[in-house]
């Protein structure tokens, strides 16, 4: 059996894979088909699209050195934005007594999830275009075919997390709901990314949940 070696790339939702004879691939985690595999489905096979790379191609390699100063700068930069957004939502909930209007309150919660989904999809499409531009016109498309060995229910976490957040959100009626909307937006982004854009194929393979059947050229 071919042993695959996975590593992170510098593009969200893509993994670097080393397969037979040291061949290198860039795997698109959002291309997993069928998506039902993370919702308890157990198909005969699962397919994932990848692009074969030249061994000397390092443009997708993740650099070990990361600027902590840059990360700190981003955190500092978004704090005023979050503070402003929180104040706006607090004022909105208090001024219009939204906490007492279940319909509008629930609608705002749903909108926060929709915004999260749109952000994830937009970011995913942007990264796909970036990858295609880097690969150029001459790209070798490969399909990794796996056999799932058991059912996976990871997809339902998005509902559990959102349900818990929604229940807590409904229990507040003092303007603090705005903070929970912000938290829900962030959590929903992580959940949508996990279940739609960055399905953890590497982790499933390493745990034995996925067994490699073949790698075929398209």
GROMACS .gro file of C-alpha atoms in nm:
model
  218
    1UNK     CA    1   0.000   0.000   0.000
    2UNK     CA    2   0.120   0.349  -0.087
    3UNK     CA    3   0.185   0.555   0.225
    4UNK     CA    4   0.089   0.917   0.180
    5UNK     CA    5   0.269   1.195   0.364
    6UNK     CA    6   0.069   1.512   0.424
    7UNK     CA    7   0.191   1.858   0.516
    8UNK     CA    8   0.034   2.202   0.534
    9UNK     CA    9   0.056   2.436   0.238
   10UNK     CA   10   0.052   2.815   0.248
   11UNK     CA   11  -0.296   2.821   0.090
   12UNK     CA   12  -0.608   2.767   0.300
   13UNK     CA   13  -0.800   2.446   0.213
   14UNK     CA   14  -0.505   2.292   0.026
   15UNK     CA   15  -0.263   2.024   0.150
   16UNK     CA   16   0.071   1.910   0.015
   17UNK     CA   17   0.091   1.534  -0.037
   18UNK     CA   18   0.387   1.310  -0.115
   19UNK     CA   19   0.293   0.975  -0.268
   20UNK     CA   20   0.448   0.689  -0.462
   21UNK     CA   21   0.806   0.742  -0.588
   22UNK     CA   22   0.818   1.073  -0.404
   23UNK     CA   23   0.568   1.240  -0.636
   24UNK     CA   24   0.432   1.562  -0.492
   25UNK     CA   25   0.074   1.685  -0.515
   26UNK     CA   26  -0.134   1.980  -0.404
   27UNK     CA   27  -0.466   1.847  -0.275
   28UNK     CA   28  -0.783   2.057  -0.283
   29UNK     CA   29  -0.967   1.969   0.040
   30UNK     CA   30  -1.283   2.147  -0.073
   31UNK     CA   31  -1.313   1.905  -0.367
   32UNK     CA   32  -1.405   1.604  -0.151
   33UNK     CA   33  -1.693   1.414  -0.311
   34UNK     CA   34  -1.944   1.319  -0.194
   35UNK     CA   35  -1.977   1.573   0.087
   36UNK     CA   36  -2.216   1.335   0.263
   37UNK     CA   37  -1.917   1.150   0.410
   38UNK     CA   38  -1.896   1.399   0.698
   39UNK     CA   39  -2.270   1.377   0.760
   40UNK     CA   40  -2.280   1.005   0.834
   41UNK     CA   41  -2.280   0.882   0.474
   42UNK     CA   42  -2.079   0.571   0.386
   43UNK     CA   43  -2.020   0.565   0.008
   44UNK     CA   44  -1.807   0.301  -0.159
   45UNK     CA   45  -1.537   0.556  -0.240
   46UNK     CA   46  -1.446   0.919  -0.174
   47UNK     CA   47  -1.265   1.125  -0.438
   48UNK     CA   48  -1.043   1.428  -0.389
   49UNK     CA   49  -0.889   1.642  -0.663
   50UNK     CA   50  -0.517   1.718  -0.655
   51UNK     CA   51  -0.255   1.872  -0.884
   52UNK     CA   52   0.080   1.706  -0.945
   53UNK     CA   53   0.375   1.934  -0.874
   54UNK     CA   54   0.734   1.926  -0.985
   55UNK     CA   55   0.964   1.830  -0.699
   56UNK     CA   56   1.144   2.161  -0.726
   57UNK     CA   57   0.816   2.354  -0.699
   58UNK     CA   58   0.822   2.516  -0.355
   59UNK     CA   59   0.575   2.799  -0.411
   60UNK     CA   60   0.313   2.621  -0.199
   61UNK     CA   61   0.551   2.529   0.083
   62UNK     CA   62   0.468   2.669   0.425
   63UNK     CA   63   0.759   2.870   0.558
   64UNK     CA   64   0.860   2.784   0.912
   65UNK     CA   65   0.940   3.139   1.007
   66UNK     CA   66   0.627   3.332   1.090
   67UNK     CA   67   0.632   3.694   1.195
   68UNK     CA   68   0.488   3.717   1.545
   69UNK     CA   69   0.497   4.092   1.507
   70UNK     CA   70   0.268   4.068   1.203
   71UNK     CA   71   0.022   3.851   1.396
   72UNK     CA   72   0.023   4.091   1.688
   73UNK     CA   73  -0.033   4.379   1.447
   74UNK     CA   74  -0.341   4.211   1.300
   75UNK     CA   75  -0.485   4.147   1.647
   76UNK     CA   76  -0.429   4.507   1.749
   77UNK     CA   77  -0.576   4.634   1.422
   78UNK     CA   78  -0.905   4.443   1.450
   79UNK     CA   79  -0.972   4.532   1.813
   80UNK     CA   80  -1.111   4.880   1.735
   81UNK     CA   81  -1.328   4.727   1.461
   82UNK     CA   82  -1.472   4.467   1.698
   83UNK     CA   83  -1.527   4.731   1.966
   84UNK     CA   84  -1.710   4.955   1.719
   85UNK     CA   85  -1.920   4.665   1.591
   86UNK     CA   86  -2.008   4.560   1.946
   87UNK     CA   87  -2.115   4.915   2.039
   88UNK     CA   88  -2.329   4.937   1.726
   89UNK     CA   89  -2.503   4.607   1.796
   90UNK     CA   90  -2.548   4.693   2.164
   91UNK     CA   91  -2.711   5.023   2.072
   92UNK     CA   92  -2.928   4.849   1.812
   93UNK     CA   93  -3.058   4.587   2.054
   94UNK     CA   94  -3.124   4.837   2.333
   95UNK     CA   95  -3.275   5.117   2.122
   96UNK     CA   96  -3.519   4.895   1.934
   97UNK     CA   97  -3.573   4.647   2.219
   98UNK     CA   98  -3.483   4.363   1.986
   99UNK     CA   99  -3.425   4.135   2.283
  100UNK     CA  100  -3.802   4.123   2.329
  101UNK     CA  101  -3.875   4.044   1.963
  102UNK     CA  102  -3.803   3.677   1.908
  103UNK     CA  103  -3.858   3.689   1.531
  104UNK     CA  104  -3.615   3.974   1.462
  105UNK     CA  105  -3.369   3.838   1.715
  106UNK     CA  106  -3.368   3.497   1.545
  107UNK     CA  107  -3.340   3.660   1.202
  108UNK     CA  108  -3.026   3.847   1.308
  109UNK     CA  109  -2.877   3.521   1.433
  110UNK     CA  110  -2.949   3.354   1.099
  111UNK     CA  111  -2.799   3.652   0.915
  112UNK     CA  112  -2.478   3.618   1.119
  113UNK     CA  113  -2.450   3.256   1.001
  114UNK     CA  114  -2.518   3.356   0.641
  115UNK     CA  115  -2.245   3.619   0.659
  116UNK     CA  116  -2.006   3.354   0.793
  117UNK     CA  117  -2.088   3.121   0.505
  118UNK     CA  118  -2.042   3.393   0.243
  119UNK     CA  119  -1.706   3.494   0.393
  120UNK     CA  120  -1.581   3.133   0.383
  121UNK     CA  121  -1.701   3.076   0.025
  122UNK     CA  122  -1.554   3.407  -0.094
  123UNK     CA  123  -1.220   3.329   0.070
  124UNK     CA  124  -1.224   2.978  -0.077
  125UNK     CA  125  -1.290   3.104  -0.431
  126UNK     CA  126  -1.016   3.365  -0.394
  127UNK     CA  127  -0.766   3.098  -0.290
  128UNK     CA  128  -0.868   2.868  -0.575
  129UNK     CA  129  -0.801   3.144  -0.826
  130UNK     CA  130  -0.465   3.208  -0.661
  131UNK     CA  131  -0.373   2.838  -0.693
  132UNK     CA  132  -0.482   2.820  -1.058
  133UNK     CA  133  -0.275   3.128  -1.139
  134UNK     CA  134   0.031   2.977  -0.974
  135UNK     CA  135  -0.011   2.644  -1.150
  136UNK     CA  136  -0.060   2.802  -1.491
  137UNK     CA  137  -0.232   2.645  -1.791
  138UNK     CA  138  -0.025   2.326  -1.798
  139UNK     CA  139  -0.135   2.145  -1.486
  140UNK     CA  140  -0.165   1.773  -1.425
  141UNK     CA  141  -0.497   1.699  -1.255
  142UNK     CA  142  -0.507   1.386  -1.041
  143UNK     CA  143  -0.786   1.221  -0.843
  144UNK     CA  144  -0.718   1.051  -0.512
  145UNK     CA  145  -0.972   0.777  -0.447
  146UNK     CA  146  -1.023   0.662  -0.088
  147UNK     CA  147  -1.239   0.394   0.069
  148UNK     CA  148  -1.406   0.508   0.395
  149UNK     CA  149  -1.395   0.241   0.665
  150UNK     CA  150  -1.657   0.387   0.896
  151UNK     CA  151  -1.918   0.659   0.921
  152UNK     CA  152  -1.819   1.013   1.021
  153UNK     CA  153  -2.056   1.256   1.187
  154UNK     CA  154  -1.829   1.560   1.217
  155UNK     CA  155  -2.063   1.772   1.007
  156UNK     CA  156  -2.326   1.776   1.278
  157UNK     CA  157  -2.096   1.973   1.506
  158UNK     CA  158  -2.197   2.284   1.315
  159UNK     CA  159  -2.555   2.236   1.431
  160UNK     CA  160  -2.460   2.150   1.789
  161UNK     CA  161  -2.231   2.450   1.827
  162UNK     CA  162  -2.481   2.685   1.664
  163UNK     CA  163  -2.769   2.545   1.870
  164UNK     CA  164  -2.583   2.599   2.196
  165UNK     CA  165  -2.487   2.951   2.090
  166UNK     CA  166  -2.847   3.021   1.985
  167UNK     CA  167  -2.989   2.904   2.320
  168UNK     CA  168  -2.743   3.122   2.511
  169UNK     CA  169  -2.816   3.411   2.273
  170UNK     CA  170  -3.191   3.387   2.344
  171UNK     CA  171  -3.130   3.387   2.719
  172UNK     CA  172  -2.982   3.739   2.709
  173UNK     CA  173  -3.200   4.047   2.698
  174UNK     CA  174  -2.973   4.334   2.797
  175UNK     CA  175  -2.795   4.431   2.477
  176UNK     CA  176  -2.517   4.176   2.521
  177UNK     CA  177  -2.670   3.974   2.240
  178UNK     CA  178  -2.449   4.170   2.002
  179UNK     CA  179  -2.137   4.013   2.151
  180UNK     CA  180  -2.289   3.668   2.105
  181UNK     CA  181  -2.367   3.747   1.741
  182UNK     CA  182  -2.000   3.828   1.687
  183UNK     CA  183  -1.896   3.505   1.863
  184UNK     CA  184  -2.145   3.305   1.656
  185UNK     CA  185  -2.014   3.458   1.334
  186UNK     CA  186  -1.660   3.349   1.418
  187UNK     CA  187  -1.766   3.000   1.531
  188UNK     CA  188  -1.983   2.955   1.223
  189UNK     CA  189  -1.692   3.052   0.999
  190UNK     CA  190  -1.479   2.780   1.159
  191UNK     CA  191  -1.758   2.524   1.125
  192UNK     CA  192  -1.833   2.607   0.761
  193UNK     CA  193  -1.461   2.597   0.681
  194UNK     CA  194  -1.427   2.257   0.849
  195UNK     CA  195  -1.730   2.097   0.685
  196UNK     CA  196  -1.713   2.255   0.339
  197UNK     CA  197  -1.375   2.405   0.256
  198UNK     CA  198  -1.114   2.223   0.460
  199UNK     CA  199  -1.238   1.870   0.518
  200UNK     CA  200  -0.957   1.697   0.715
  201UNK     CA  201  -0.865   1.428   0.464
  202UNK     CA  202  -0.514   1.395   0.608
  203UNK     CA  203  -0.644   1.330   0.959
  204UNK     CA  204  -0.897   1.074   0.833
  205UNK     CA  205  -0.627   0.896   0.633
  206UNK     CA  206  -0.379   0.891   0.920
  207UNK     CA  207  -0.646   0.760   1.158
  208UNK     CA  208  -0.731   0.478   0.917
  209UNK     CA  209  -1.079   0.615   0.847
  210UNK     CA  210  -0.981   0.657   0.480
  211UNK     CA  211  -0.787   0.392   0.289
  212UNK     CA  212  -0.620   0.486  -0.039
  213UNK     CA  213  -0.756   0.293  -0.337
  214UNK     CA  214  -0.578   0.463  -0.626
  215UNK     CA  215  -0.439   0.784  -0.770
  216UNK     CA  216  -0.556   0.835  -1.126
  217UNK     CA  217  -0.485   1.104  -1.382
  218UNK     CA  218  -0.780   1.295  -1.523
   0.00000   0.00000   0.00000
